[in-house]
mmCIF file of C-alpha atoms in Angstrom:
data_model
loop_
_atom_site.group_PDB
_atom_site.id
_atom_site.type_symbol
_atom_site.label_atom_id
_atom_site.label_comp_id
_atom_site.label_asym_id
_atom_site.label_seq_id
_atom_site.Cartn_x
_atom_site.Cartn_y
_atom_site.Cartn_z
ATOM 1 C CA MET A 1 -23.691 -7.681 -1.347
ATOM 2 C CA GLY A 2 -23.041 -3.934 -1.146
ATOM 3 C CA PHE A 3 -20.706 -1.162 -2.201
ATOM 4 C CA GLU A 4 -20.085 0.940 0.908
ATOM 5 C CA VAL A 5 -16.583 -0.501 1.292
ATOM 6 C CA HIS A 6 -15.722 0.004 -2.394
ATOM 7 C CA LEU A 7 -17.197 3.451 -2.967
ATOM 8 C CA LYS A 8 -15.718 6.705 -1.738
ATOM 9 C CA PRO A 9 -17.209 10.089 -2.733
ATOM 10 C CA ILE A 10 -16.554 10.849 -6.399
ATOM 11 C CA PHE A 11 -16.655 14.332 -7.901
ATOM 12 C CA GLY A 12 -16.480 15.012 -11.583
ATOM 13 C CA HIS A 13 -17.056 17.466 -14.390
ATOM 14 C CA PRO A 14 -19.106 15.804 -17.147
ATOM 15 C CA LYS A 15 -19.181 16.756 -20.781
ATOM 16 C CA VAL A 16 -22.582 18.271 -21.465
ATOM 17 C CA GLU A 17 -24.459 17.706 -24.709
ATOM 18 C CA TRP A 18 -28.020 17.891 -25.956
ATOM 19 C CA ALA A 19 -29.597 14.759 -27.308
ATOM 20 C CA SER A 20 -31.127 16.632 -30.249
ATOM 21 C CA GLY A 21 -27.960 18.584 -30.894
ATOM 22 C CA ASN A 22 -29.859 21.821 -31.625
ATOM 23 C CA ALA A 23 -30.138 23.566 -28.264
ATOM 24 C CA SER A 24 -30.919 27.266 -28.543
ATOM 25 C CA THR A 25 -28.441 28.186 -25.802
ATOM 26 C CA PRO A 26 -25.149 26.505 -24.864
ATOM 27 C CA PRO A 27 -25.411 24.442 -21.670
ATOM 28 C CA ARG A 28 -23.879 25.637 -18.450
ATOM 29 C CA ARG A 29 -21.064 23.771 -16.763
ATOM 30 C CA PHE A 30 -22.157 20.957 -14.438
ATOM 31 C CA LEU A 31 -20.626 19.131 -11.515
ATOM 32 C CA PHE A 32 -21.633 15.656 -10.353
ATOM 33 C CA HIS A 33 -21.264 13.937 -7.013
ATOM 34 C CA VAL A 34 -21.570 10.160 -6.598
ATOM 35 C CA HIS A 35 -21.623 8.647 -3.113
ATOM 36 C CA ALA A 36 -23.154 5.895 -1.007
ATOM 37 C CA SER A 37 -26.031 6.706 1.308
ATOM 38 C CA PRO A 38 -24.930 6.682 4.982
ATOM 39 C CA ASP A 39 -28.401 5.454 6.113
ATOM 40 C CA SER A 40 -29.216 2.731 3.598
ATOM 41 C CA PRO A 41 -27.447 0.660 0.908
ATOM 42 C CA HIS A 42 -28.179 3.039 -1.953
ATOM 43 C CA LEU A 43 -26.052 4.711 -4.588
ATOM 44 C CA ILE A 44 -26.843 8.427 -4.844
ATOM 45 C CA ILE A 45 -25.944 10.685 -7.760
ATOM 46 C CA HIS A 46 -26.390 14.463 -7.857
ATOM 47 C CA VAL A 47 -25.702 16.609 -10.907
ATOM 48 C CA THR A 48 -26.097 20.383 -10.869
ATOM 49 C CA ASP A 49 -25.128 23.581 -12.628
ATOM 50 C CA PHE A 50 -25.727 25.508 -9.346
ATOM 51 C CA HIS A 51 -28.358 27.512 -11.184
ATOM 52 C CA CYS A 52 -31.574 25.989 -12.449
ATOM 53 C CA ASP A 53 -30.726 22.400 -13.366
ATOM 54 C CA THR A 54 -30.215 19.948 -10.494
ATOM 55 C CA TRP A 55 -30.662 16.236 -11.027
ATOM 56 C CA GLU A 56 -30.688 13.173 -8.848
ATOM 57 C CA ALA A 57 -30.565 9.399 -9.184
ATOM 58 C CA VAL A 58 -30.966 6.901 -6.328
ATOM 59 C CA ARG A 59 -30.264 3.222 -7.000
ATOM 60 C CA SER A 60 -30.612 0.344 -4.586
ATOM 61 C CA VAL A 61 -28.438 -2.750 -4.657
ATOM 62 C CA SER A 62 -31.163 -4.744 -6.407
ATOM 63 C CA GLN A 63 -31.611 -2.008 -9.055
ATOM 64 C CA LEU A 64 -27.885 -1.952 -9.679
ATOM 65 C CA ASP A 65 -27.915 -5.749 -9.979
ATOM 66 C CA ASP A 66 -30.686 -5.474 -12.595
ATOM 67 C CA MET A 67 -28.543 -2.878 -14.401
ATOM 68 C CA ARG A 68 -25.653 -5.314 -14.429
ATOM 69 C CA ASP A 69 -27.846 -7.955 -16.093
ATOM 70 C CA SER A 70 -29.244 -5.513 -18.656
ATOM 71 C CA ILE A 71 -25.814 -4.199 -19.577
ATOM 72 C CA GLY A 72 -24.410 -7.715 -19.756
ATOM 73 C CA ILE A 73 -21.438 -7.381 -17.416
ATOM 74 C CA GLY A 74 -20.351 -10.802 -16.164
ATOM 75 C CA GLY A 75 -18.209 -11.710 -13.203
ATOM 76 C CA SER A 76 -18.810 -11.100 -9.529
ATOM 77 C CA TRP A 77 -20.678 -8.258 -7.872
ATOM 78 C CA SER A 78 -17.376 -6.765 -6.759
ATOM 79 C CA ASP A 79 -16.144 -6.781 -10.371
ATOM 80 C CA PHE A 80 -19.282 -4.920 -11.468
ATOM 81 C CA ILE A 81 -18.909 -2.250 -8.756
ATOM 82 C CA ASP A 82 -15.241 -1.803 -9.679
ATOM 83 C CA TYR A 83 -16.217 -1.337 -13.318
ATOM 84 C CA LEU A 84 -18.987 1.103 -12.373
ATOM 85 C CA ILE A 85 -16.581 3.222 -10.307
ATOM 86 C CA ALA A 86 -13.904 3.134 -13.023
ATOM 87 C CA SER A 87 -16.454 4.263 -15.615
ATOM 88 C CA ILE A 88 -17.656 7.180 -13.460
ATOM 89 C CA LYS A 89 -14.048 8.246 -12.837
ATOM 90 C CA SER A 90 -13.147 8.136 -16.528
ATOM 91 C CA GLU A 91 -12.678 11.271 -18.612
ATOM 92 C CA ASP A 92 -15.534 10.386 -20.958
ATOM 93 C CA VAL A 93 -18.476 10.895 -18.596
ATOM 94 C CA LYS A 94 -21.351 12.695 -20.325
ATOM 95 C CA LEU A 95 -24.468 14.480 -19.149
ATOM 96 C CA VAL A 96 -27.003 14.135 -21.944
ATOM 97 C CA LEU A 97 -29.850 16.696 -21.813
ATOM 98 C CA GLU A 98 -33.108 16.496 -23.703
ATOM 99 C CA GLY A 99 -36.228 18.633 -24.156
ATOM 100 C CA HIS A 100 -37.180 21.847 -22.402
ATOM 101 C CA SER A 101 -39.168 22.186 -19.245
ATOM 102 C CA ASN A 102 -41.567 24.987 -18.459
ATOM 103 C CA SER A 103 -38.872 26.535 -16.304
ATOM 104 C CA ASP A 104 -35.386 27.252 -17.543
ATOM 105 C CA GLY A 105 -33.308 24.171 -18.392
ATOM 106 C CA ALA A 106 -33.815 20.683 -19.807
ATOM 107 C CA ALA A 107 -36.729 18.356 -19.147
ATOM 108 C CA TYR A 108 -34.759 15.103 -19.104
ATOM 109 C CA ALA A 109 -31.218 14.079 -18.414
ATOM 110 C CA LYS A 110 -29.064 10.986 -18.054
ATOM 111 C CA LEU A 111 -25.513 10.324 -16.985
ATOM 112 C CA VAL A 112 -23.569 8.177 -19.436
ATOM 113 C CA ALA A 113 -20.211 6.644 -18.502
ATOM 114 C CA GLN A 114 -17.849 4.193 -20.167
ATOM 115 C CA LYS A 115 -14.509 2.924 -18.888
ATOM 116 C CA SER A 116 -13.025 2.928 -22.389
ATOM 117 C CA LYS A 117 -14.196 2.657 -25.974
ATOM 118 C CA GLY A 118 -15.592 -0.734 -26.818
ATOM 119 C CA MET A 119 -16.481 -1.478 -23.182
ATOM 120 C CA PRO A 120 -20.057 -1.680 -21.819
ATOM 121 C CA VAL A 121 -21.835 1.670 -21.407
ATOM 122 C CA ILE A 122 -23.290 2.725 -18.041
ATOM 123 C CA SER A 123 -26.421 4.844 -18.524
ATOM 124 C CA ILE A 124 -28.332 6.196 -15.511
ATOM 125 C CA SER A 125 -31.496 8.246 -15.916
ATOM 126 C CA LEU A 126 -31.787 11.307 -13.681
ATOM 127 C CA THR A 127 -34.774 12.957 -12.012
ATOM 128 C CA LYS A 128 -34.998 16.732 -11.931
ATOM 129 C CA LEU A 129 -35.119 18.343 -8.505
ATOM 130 C CA VAL A 130 -36.969 21.608 -7.985
ATOM 131 C CA GLY A 131 -37.579 23.944 -5.093
ATOM 132 C CA THR A 132 -36.308 22.944 -1.662
ATOM 133 C CA ALA A 133 -35.127 19.489 -2.826
ATOM 134 C CA GLY A 134 -32.854 21.063 -5.409
ATOM 135 C CA SER A 135 -31.500 23.598 -2.916
ATOM 136 C CA GLU A 136 -30.756 20.883 -0.378
ATOM 137 C CA ALA A 137 -28.979 18.788 -3.000
ATOM 138 C CA ILE A 138 -26.806 21.778 -3.975
ATOM 139 C CA ALA A 139 -26.060 22.547 -0.315
ATOM 140 C CA ASN A 140 -25.127 18.922 0.393
ATOM 141 C CA LEU A 141 -22.911 18.730 -2.699
ATOM 142 C CA SER A 142 -21.163 21.968 -1.735
ATOM 143 C CA LEU A 143 -20.576 20.752 1.824
ATOM 144 C CA GLN A 144 -19.263 17.384 0.637
ATOM 145 C CA LEU A 145 -17.010 19.121 -1.853
ATOM 146 C CA PHE A 146 -15.568 21.292 0.929
ATOM 147 C CA GLU A 147 -15.009 18.235 3.139
ATOM 148 C CA GLU A 148 -13.181 16.525 0.280
ATOM 149 C CA PHE A 149 -11.045 19.614 -0.275
ATOM 150 C CA LYS A 150 -10.293 19.814 3.443
ATOM 151 C CA SER A 151 -9.268 16.163 3.556
ATOM 152 C CA ILE A 152 -6.990 16.571 0.539
ATOM 153 C CA HIS A 153 -5.492 19.748 2.010
ATOM 154 C CA GLU A 154 -4.752 18.048 5.343
ATOM 155 C CA PHE A 155 -3.171 15.140 3.512
ATOM 156 C CA TYR A 156 -1.090 17.602 1.489
ATOM 157 C CA VAL A 157 0.091 19.395 4.654
ATOM 158 C CA GLU A 158 1.050 16.083 6.281
ATOM 159 C CA GLU A 159 2.924 14.961 3.178
ATOM 160 C CA LYS A 160 4.687 18.308 2.929
ATOM 161 C CA GLN A 161 5.795 18.105 6.569
ATOM 162 C CA ARG A 162 6.968 14.545 6.030
ATOM 163 C CA SER A 163 8.860 15.694 2.949
ATOM 164 C CA ILE A 164 10.566 18.488 4.935
ATOM 165 C CA GLU A 165 11.615 16.067 7.664
ATOM 166 C CA LEU A 166 12.875 13.603 5.078
ATOM 167 C CA SER A 167 14.850 16.393 3.374
ATOM 168 C CA LYS A 168 16.490 17.237 6.699
ATOM 169 C CA VAL A 169 17.439 13.604 7.236
ATOM 170 C CA ILE A 170 18.854 13.359 3.712
ATOM 171 C CA SER A 171 20.791 16.613 4.160
ATOM 172 C CA ALA A 172 22.271 15.431 7.472
ATOM 173 C CA GLU A 173 23.197 12.108 5.894
ATOM 174 C CA LYS A 174 24.919 13.889 3.008
ATOM 175 C CA GLU A 175 26.933 16.038 5.439
ATOM 176 C CA ARG A 176 27.908 12.942 7.413
ATOM 177 C CA ASN A 177 28.992 11.153 4.255
ATOM 178 C CA ALA A 178 30.986 14.198 3.117
ATOM 179 C CA SER A 179 32.737 14.368 6.493
ATOM 180 C CA ASN A 180 33.543 10.657 6.413
ATOM 181 C CA GLN A 181 34.846 10.983 2.860
ATOM 182 C CA SER A 182 37.061 13.919 3.866
ATOM 183 C CA GLN A 183 38.479 12.004 6.831
ATOM 184 C CA LEU A 184 39.087 8.984 4.621
ATOM 185 C CA GLU A 185 40.943 11.095 2.052
ATOM 186 C CA GLN A 186 43.105 12.706 4.773
ATOM 187 C CA TYR A 187 43.929 9.297 6.236
ATOM 188 C CA SER A 188 44.793 7.996 2.780
ATOM 189 C CA LYS A 189 47.121 10.980 2.168
ATOM 190 C CA ARG A 190 48.892 10.443 5.502
ATOM 191 C CA GLN A 191 49.391 6.772 4.729
ATOM 192 C CA LYS A 192 50.791 7.651 1.313
ATOM 193 C CA LEU A 193 53.209 10.218 2.787
ATOM 194 C CA GLN A 194 54.390 7.702 5.397
ATOM 195 C CA ARG A 195 55.046 5.113 2.699
ATOM 196 C CA ILE A 196 56.992 7.643 0.615
ATOM 197 C CA SER A 197 59.042 8.736 3.662
ATOM 198 C CA SER A 198 59.886 5.139 4.600
ATOM 199 C CA SER A 199 60.864 4.367 1.021
ATOM 200 C CA ASP A 200 63.233 7.367 0.905
ATOM 201 C CA LYS A 201 65.029 6.270 4.102
ATOM 202 C CA VAL A 202 65.583 2.788 2.727
ATOM 203 C CA ASP A 203 66.970 4.149 -0.529
ATOM 204 C CA VAL A 204 69.485 6.472 1.240
ATOM 205 C CA SER A 205 70.933 3.968 3.761
ATOM 206 C CA GLY A 206 70.724 0.766 1.752
ATOM 207 C CA PRO A 207 73.326 1.064 -1.044
ATOM 208 C CA PHE A 208 76.014 2.800 1.093
ATOM 209 C CA SER A 209 75.640 0.876 4.307
ATOM 210 C CA ASN A 210 76.660 -2.410 2.697
ATOM 211 C CA GLY A 211 80.249 -1.250 2.191
ATOM 212 C CA LEU A 212 80.666 0.675 5.464
ATOM 213 C CA LYS A 213 78.903 -1.420 7.937
ATOM 214 C CA SER A 214 79.063 -5.164 8.473
ATOM 215 C CA SER A 215 76.659 -7.418 10.197
ATOM 216 C CA PRO A 216 77.276 -8.421 13.848
ATOM 217 C CA ASP A 217 78.207 -11.977 12.781
ATOM 218 C CA LYS A 218 80.887 -10.729 10.398
ATOM 219 C CA GLU A 219 82.323 -8.358 13.032
ATOM 220 C CA ALA A 220 82.616 -11.200 15.562
ATOM 221 C CA ALA A 221 84.380 -13.449 13.037
ATOM 222 C CA ARG A 222 86.803 -10.648 12.193
ATOM 223 C CA ASP A 223 87.690 -10.097 15.882
ATOM 224 C CA ILE A 224 88.356 -13.830 16.411
ATOM 225 C CA ASN A 225 90.667 -13.974 13.375
ATOM 226 C CA SER A 226 92.544 -10.893 14.565
ATOM 227 C CA LYS A 227 93.173 -12.411 17.976
ATOM 228 C CA ALA A 228 94.337 -15.693 16.430
ATOM 229 C CA VAL A 229 96.834 -13.869 14.279
ATOM 230 C CA ALA A 230 98.113 -11.815 17.207
ATOM 231 C CA ASN A 231 98.651 -14.904 19.371
ATOM 232 C CA ARG A 232 100.367 -16.978 16.686
ATOM 233 C CA VAL A 233 104.173 -17.585 17.230
ATOM 234 C CA VAL A 234 106.141 -16.758 14.182
ATOM 235 C CA PRO A 235 108.900 -19.367 13.410
ATOM 236 C CA ALA A 236 112.514 -18.327 13.951
ATOM 237 C CA TYR A 237 113.440 -18.697 10.308
ATOM 238 C CA ARG A 238 110.646 -16.354 9.313
ATOM 239 C CA ARG A 239 111.450 -13.706 11.852
ATOM 240 C CA ALA A 240 112.703 -10.480 10.418
ATOM 241 C CA LYS A 241 116.313 -9.514 11.041
ATOM 242 C CA VAL A 242 116.919 -6.507 13.170
ATOM 243 C CA ARG A 243 119.130 -4.208 11.208
ATOM 244 C CA GLY A 244 121.686 -2.039 12.984
ATOM 245 C CA ALA A 245 122.033 -4.304 16.008
ATOM 246 C CA LEU A 246 125.567 -5.321 17.236
ATOM 247 C CA LEU A 247 126.146 -9.020 17.771
ATOM 248 C CA GLN A 248 128.121 -9.815 20.913
ATOM 249 C CA ASP A 249 129.573 -13.187 21.789
ATOM 250 C CA THR A 250 128.497 -14.608 25.041
ATOM 251 C CA GLU A 251 131.051 -16.132 27.434
ATOM 252 C CA GLU A 252 129.761 -19.594 26.675
ATOM 253 C CA GLU A 253 130.502 -19.214 22.998
ATOM 254 C CA HIS A 254 134.176 -18.164 23.697
ATOM 255 C CA LYS A 255 134.743 -21.056 26.004
#
């Protein structure tokens, strides 16, 4: 049972209010940092205004389990940790201040978080840090905040570079598609012109060629008929008389 795997550093800006509601001076702006201890299974919370109010809360796994029972959150341990993280990340996290210490600032404080209205309320009491402890907490929070910013910035740079490369790929793909589309349109135009040209040739030769030109079979039949007519012997009674010719009797006829 633990939360190291579930919990990554969380930074937030809580809404600050006084428990009595009649503070003489308006509260400064605060920043909180929630993280898991790298040395032991503890949840650590720091809240500071980077001036005179710095607070801390350290909760062990057993203390968090007791909190779960007191709040009345059922389900598994993992479900409770998920709800705790979701509540701390919500927009309704409050830092409630109370009383006045001898030094500047409040005497007591607690961090109140709720995932949404009507859901169980997470309330964690805070201990005020003074002197070197407060300075170290502020220094650690500042360093962790810079590390988080650096990590986000590196991720942003990587994503930007990936986006540039992807844009280049998309641009090249668009150019390739445009080229293919142009070639396809040119090919389609050539095919259309060839079909029109072929259709025109058929229209010009078709209607007139039927009367001027016969098929090879018809030509062969015509040649055969012509030869048959030329070779046919015309009967004597149908032969034409030769006009202007002189008829002479042969010797046999006079005998």
